[in-house]
Amino acid sequence: MGNRFQVKDRFADGAQYIDGQLRSGTSGQSHTVVDPATGDEVLTYELASTADVDEAVAAAERAFAGWSAATPGERSDALHRLAAVLAEQAEDFAYAESLQCGKPIKLSTEFDVPGTIDNTAFFAGAARHLQGQAAAEYSGDHTSYVRREPIGVVGSIAPWNYPLQMAAWKILPAIAAGNTIVLKPAELTPLTSLMFAQAAKDAGIPDGVINIVTGAGRDAGEHLVGHPDVVMTSFTGSTAVGKRVAEIATATVKRLHLELGGKAPFLVFDDADLEAAAHGAVAASLINTGQDCTAATRAYVQRPLHDAFVARVAELMESVRLGDPFAATTDLGPLVSHAQRDRVAGFVERARTYATVVTGGEIPGGELAEGAYYRPTLISGAAQDSEVVQSEIFGPVLVVLPFDTDDEGIALANDTPYGLAASAWSRDVYRTNRATREIKAGCVWVNDHIPIISEMPHGGYKASGFGKDMSAYSFEEYTQVKHVMYDNTAVAAKDWHRTIFGDR
C-alpha cells in the first residue's frame, strides 16, 4: 500500500461519531482493536455508554426533518458525491479493513471497497425511484395513489466480518429513502464504519444523518434497539443474538430486519464440471477465511463424483497461501481474533471423533504463530446430524457428504435450520432449475457460489432471518407505505352513508 494513514492519529478524538464529530465514549470502559495477523494493538478507545446512544439518537432526530424533506434528486446528488469521496479514499479504506479484520489486501482492494463504492452509486440512482403505485380510480368514486415516506430514525447493528460493506448495506438504503441512522459496528472492527461516516460529511451529507456508536452489545446495542425514538432496527449477526434483538425490538413495536446465520449447501450433481465445482468450492468456502454467512460450508456430492471431488478440493486447499494480509501473494489471512480461531479449531477437534479431517485442521507455526491463523480444512465422513454439518462454524472449513438421488440431495440441502444461500452444480438446466425452485434459501447460485451485485437483494429464509439488503427491494424495509384517497364526486350525502345512518 502507499501512504498508510496512522490509525491512532486519525481517531485521536475517539471512536464515536455523533452529530458530525468524532468524540470519545463515556462508558468508562475501553476496548482495543487488535491486528489479528500479529496480535499487535491498532487502537484503544473508550466504548459508548447508553448516554452516548441517547445523544446519537437525538442528533439523528434533529437531522431527520431536513433530510427527509430533501428532494430525491438532492439525496441522489449527495450519494453520488459520497461515491466519489469513497473512490478517492479507496486505498485508506482497504488498508484499514485489512488491518482490523486480517483480510488479504487483494480481497479488501478488489471486493470490499469497490463493492461498497458500487453500492453507494446504486443507491444514488435508486433514491430517485422511490415510487408507489400509479394513481387510479379503484372504487370508481375515488382516486387512490401510494406514497413512500421515510420512517424516521433507524438503529442498526453491523457485524465484524465485513465491517465496511455491512455499514454501507445498513446506511445507504436508509438515508437514500430519507431516514437518518445510528449504527453500532462491532467493537472489534469499528474503523471503516467511522471512516464511512466521515466520508459522508466530506460529501456534504448533513451532520446527524449518519451517527456511529461503538459500544458493547449488551449495553450500547441493546439500548439502541430498545430506544423509544428508534423506529426500526436492522441487525446482521448470529441467529442467537438476532433472537435477543427481536425480543427487545418487539417490545416497542419497531420495524425489524434480521440478516442472520447461514450454513450454505453446495450441491454437486453427477454431471457437473468437476474442475469448476472443485475450484468453486475452495473459493466459496475460504472467502474471508470462511467468515461469511453465505460461504459454502456443506458440499453434497453425488456419489459417482464424490471421491474425485474430495481429492481435488484437498489438493487445491493445500495450494492456498497463508501469510501477511498486506502481501500481494497472500490468499488466506487470519481469522478476526484468536478467540474465533480457537472456536473454529474446537469444531474440528470434536469432528475428529466422528469424521475424517482430509486436510488442514491445524494452527500453523513459524512466522504465523502469533496471528489468528488456521489452515484450510476439509472434512469427510460426517453424519448429516453432526455438529459440523448443522452448526455455523464461521471459519475455513468445508464438510463433504455423498448423496445418491436428486431427491436426496435437495432434501439434504434443506436439512438445517438456515436458509440464506446455496448453489447447485450441473450441466442439466432441468436439474438446476428444480434446485433453484426447491432449495429454501434467499439466494441460489447455479454453477457459481458467492458473487453478489448491488441490483439484487440479499436476505434469507427460516432461521437466517427476514428482509432484504441491497437492491430496490431494501426500500421495503426503510419506507412507510401510505395510501392516499381522494373523493371525486363532491357529493355531501354519499350512498354508502346509509349503512351508518338514514335511508337511501
Short mmCIF file of C-alpha atoms in Angstrom, two decimals, residues 68-273:
data_model
loop_
_atom_site.label_atom_id
_atom_site.label_comp_id
_atom_site.label_asym_id
_atom_site.label_seq_id
_atom_site.Cartn_x
_atom_site.Cartn_y
_atom_site.Cartn_z
CA SER A 68 -36.45 13.71 4.94
CA ALA A 69 -37.64 16.93 3.29
CA ALA A 70 -34.78 16.93 0.77
CA THR A 71 -35.87 16.03 -2.73
CA PRO A 72 -34.94 12.63 -4.14
CA GLY A 73 -32.63 14.46 -6.51
CA GLU A 74 -30.84 16.22 -3.65
CA ARG A 75 -30.32 12.96 -1.77
CA SER A 76 -29.18 11.32 -5.00
CA ASP A 77 -26.63 14.04 -5.65
CA ALA A 78 -25.26 13.69 -2.11
CA LEU A 79 -24.82 9.93 -2.54
CA HIS A 80 -23.10 10.42 -5.91
CA ARG A 81 -20.66 12.76 -4.14
CA LEU A 82 -20.17 10.14 -1.42
CA ALA A 83 -19.31 7.51 -4.04
CA ALA A 84 -16.68 9.87 -5.44
CA VAL A 85 -15.19 10.52 -1.98
CA LEU A 86 -15.03 6.78 -1.26
CA ALA A 87 -13.24 6.22 -4.56
CA GLU A 88 -10.71 8.94 -3.71
CA GLN A 89 -10.06 7.33 -0.32
CA ALA A 90 -10.19 3.72 -1.54
CA GLU A 91 -6.61 2.94 -0.55
CA ASP A 92 -7.11 4.09 3.04
CA PHE A 93 -10.34 2.12 3.32
CA ALA A 94 -8.69 -1.06 2.02
CA TYR A 95 -5.75 -0.66 4.39
CA ALA A 96 -7.97 -0.09 7.44
CA GLU A 97 -10.24 -3.00 6.55
CA SER A 98 -7.33 -5.42 6.21
CA LEU A 99 -5.67 -4.09 9.36
CA GLN A 100 -8.66 -4.59 11.64
CA CYS A 101 -10.00 -7.81 10.06
CA GLY A 102 -6.90 -9.62 8.77
CA LYS A 103 -8.35 -9.75 5.24
CA PRO A 104 -5.85 -10.26 2.44
CA ILE A 105 -5.31 -6.87 0.85
CA LYS A 106 -6.37 -8.24 -2.52
CA LEU A 107 -9.79 -9.06 -1.04
CA SER A 108 -10.20 -5.62 0.52
CA THR A 109 -8.96 -3.89 -2.63
CA GLU A 110 -10.88 -5.93 -5.18
CA PHE A 111 -14.06 -6.89 -3.28
CA ASP A 112 -14.90 -4.96 -0.11
CA VAL A 113 -14.01 -1.43 -1.18
CA PRO A 114 -15.19 -1.47 -4.82
CA GLY A 115 -18.34 -3.30 -3.74
CA THR A 116 -19.09 -0.52 -1.27
CA ILE A 117 -18.47 2.19 -3.86
CA ASP A 118 -20.79 0.38 -6.26
CA ASN A 119 -23.49 0.05 -3.57
CA THR A 120 -23.23 3.79 -2.97
CA ALA A 121 -23.55 4.58 -6.68
CA PHE A 122 -26.53 2.21 -6.95
CA PHE A 123 -28.43 3.87 -4.10
CA ALA A 124 -27.61 7.28 -5.52
CA GLY A 125 -29.66 6.24 -8.53
CA ALA A 126 -32.28 4.35 -6.54
CA ALA A 127 -33.02 7.43 -4.42
CA ARG A 128 -34.78 8.91 -7.45
CA HIS A 129 -37.04 5.89 -7.87
CA LEU A 130 -38.97 5.67 -4.60
CA GLN A 131 -42.26 5.11 -6.35
CA GLY A 132 -45.68 3.95 -5.26
CA GLN A 133 -48.50 2.51 -7.34
CA ALA A 134 -49.80 4.72 -10.13
CA ALA A 135 -52.93 6.71 -9.49
CA ALA A 136 -56.20 5.03 -10.44
CA GLU A 137 -59.92 5.02 -9.61
CA TYR A 138 -60.24 1.64 -7.95
CA SER A 139 -63.56 2.37 -6.24
CA GLY A 140 -64.95 4.33 -9.14
CA ASP A 141 -65.63 7.37 -6.98
CA HIS A 142 -62.12 7.98 -5.65
CA THR A 143 -58.61 8.42 -6.94
CA SER A 144 -56.03 6.39 -5.00
CA TYR A 145 -52.28 6.54 -5.03
CA VAL A 146 -49.45 5.30 -2.82
CA ARG A 147 -46.74 7.41 -1.24
CA ARG A 148 -43.46 6.04 0.05
CA GLU A 149 -42.28 8.06 3.03
CA PRO A 150 -39.21 7.79 5.26
CA ILE A 151 -39.96 6.26 8.62
CA GLY A 152 -37.62 8.15 10.97
CA VAL A 153 -34.54 7.22 12.98
CA VAL A 154 -33.10 3.79 12.20
CA GLY A 155 -30.92 2.00 14.78
CA SER A 156 -28.76 -0.65 13.12
CA ILE A 157 -26.14 -3.15 14.26
CA ALA A 158 -23.43 -4.47 11.93
CA PRO A 159 -21.07 -7.46 12.36
CA TRP A 160 -17.28 -7.77 12.27
CA ASN A 161 -16.79 -9.95 9.20
CA TYR A 162 -17.45 -7.28 6.54
CA PRO A 163 -17.41 -4.04 8.56
CA LEU A 164 -17.29 -1.64 5.62
CA GLN A 165 -19.79 -3.41 3.40
CA MET A 166 -22.19 -4.12 6.23
CA ALA A 167 -22.08 -0.47 7.33
CA ALA A 168 -22.91 0.54 3.77
CA TRP A 169 -25.70 -2.04 3.49
CA LYS A 170 -27.31 -0.56 6.60
CA ILE A 171 -26.69 3.12 5.96
CA LEU A 172 -27.27 3.54 2.23
CA PRO A 173 -30.89 2.38 1.76
CA ALA A 174 -31.88 4.08 4.99
CA ILE A 175 -30.58 7.51 4.04
CA ALA A 176 -31.46 7.16 0.34
CA ALA A 177 -35.08 6.81 1.47
CA GLY A 178 -34.80 9.95 3.63
CA ASN A 179 -34.23 8.40 7.05
CA THR A 180 -31.42 9.14 9.48
CA ILE A 181 -29.43 6.42 11.21
CA VAL A 182 -27.44 5.43 14.27
CA LEU A 183 -25.18 2.47 13.50
CA LYS A 184 -23.41 0.32 16.06
CA PRO A 185 -20.48 -1.51 14.45
CA ALA A 186 -18.77 -4.43 16.16
CA GLU A 187 -16.30 -3.36 18.83
CA LEU A 188 -13.59 -5.45 17.14
CA THR A 189 -13.80 -3.61 13.82
CA PRO A 190 -15.10 -0.03 14.03
CA LEU A 191 -12.54 1.75 11.86
CA THR A 192 -14.12 1.70 8.41
CA SER A 193 -17.63 2.43 9.71
CA LEU A 194 -16.27 5.60 11.28
CA MET A 195 -14.40 6.43 8.10
CA PHE A 196 -17.57 5.93 6.07
CA ALA A 197 -19.42 8.45 8.24
CA GLN A 198 -16.56 10.93 7.89
CA ALA A 199 -16.59 10.44 4.11
CA ALA A 200 -20.30 11.26 4.13
CA LYS A 201 -19.55 14.56 5.85
CA ASP A 202 -16.85 15.26 3.25
CA ALA A 203 -19.53 14.63 0.60
CA GLY A 204 -21.83 17.25 2.14
CA ILE A 205 -24.33 14.95 3.83
CA PRO A 206 -25.64 16.94 6.82
CA ASP A 207 -24.43 16.31 10.35
CA GLY A 208 -26.65 13.93 12.28
CA VAL A 209 -27.84 11.98 9.26
CA ILE A 210 -25.23 9.27 9.96
CA ASN A 211 -24.08 8.57 13.51
CA ILE A 212 -21.79 5.80 14.77
CA VAL A 213 -21.77 4.50 18.35
CA THR A 214 -19.10 1.94 19.13
CA GLY A 215 -20.02 0.09 22.28
CA ALA A 216 -20.72 -3.29 23.81
CA GLY A 217 -23.71 -5.21 22.51
CA ARG A 218 -25.29 -5.75 25.90
CA ASP A 219 -25.05 -2.07 26.74
CA ALA A 220 -24.99 0.25 23.72
CA GLY A 221 -26.52 -2.29 21.33
CA GLU A 222 -29.50 -3.28 23.47
CA HIS A 223 -30.13 0.33 24.43
CA LEU A 224 -30.14 1.35 20.77
CA VAL A 225 -32.56 -1.41 19.78
CA GLY A 226 -34.90 -0.61 22.66
CA HIS A 227 -34.74 3.17 22.33
CA PRO A 228 -38.25 4.60 22.11
CA ASP A 229 -37.26 7.13 19.43
CA VAL A 230 -35.77 4.49 17.12
CA VAL A 231 -38.49 3.31 14.76
CA MET A 232 -36.64 0.49 13.02
CA THR A 233 -33.81 -1.91 13.75
CA SER A 234 -31.70 -3.68 11.16
CA PHE A 235 -29.38 -6.34 12.56
CA THR A 236 -26.83 -8.59 10.90
CA GLY A 237 -25.20 -11.28 13.03
CA SER A 238 -25.78 -14.66 14.59
CA THR A 239 -29.21 -16.21 14.89
CA ALA A 240 -28.83 -16.45 18.68
CA VAL A 241 -28.19 -12.72 19.05
CA GLY A 242 -30.86 -11.98 16.44
CA LYS A 243 -33.45 -13.63 18.67
CA ARG A 244 -32.45 -11.30 21.51
CA VAL A 245 -32.65 -8.28 19.19
CA ALA A 246 -36.14 -9.38 18.13
CA GLU A 247 -37.27 -9.66 21.76
CA ILE A 248 -36.16 -6.11 22.52
CA ALA A 249 -37.44 -4.60 19.28
CA THR A 250 -40.90 -6.12 19.50
CA ALA A 251 -41.37 -4.71 22.98
CA THR A 252 -41.55 -1.25 21.41
CA VAL A 253 -43.28 -2.40 18.18
CA LYS A 254 -40.35 -1.49 15.93
CA ARG A 255 -39.97 -2.47 12.33
CA LEU A 256 -37.37 -5.24 12.27
CA HIS A 257 -34.95 -6.53 9.64
CA LEU A 258 -32.76 -9.52 10.52
CA GLU A 259 -29.95 -11.00 8.41
CA LEU A 260 -28.73 -13.91 10.49
CA GLY A 261 -26.61 -17.05 10.28
CA GLY A 262 -26.15 -19.40 7.38
CA LYS A 263 -24.94 -22.90 6.56
CA ALA A 264 -24.92 -22.79 2.79
CA PRO A 265 -25.17 -26.08 0.88
CA PHE A 266 -23.07 -26.64 -2.26
CA LEU A 267 -24.96 -29.25 -4.27
CA VAL A 268 -22.92 -31.08 -6.93
CA PHE A 269 -24.83 -33.37 -9.30
CA ASP A 270 -23.06 -36.22 -11.09
CA ASP A 271 -22.99 -34.41 -14.46
CA ALA A 272 -21.28 -31.31 -13.06
CA ASP A 273 -17.97 -29.99 -14.34
#
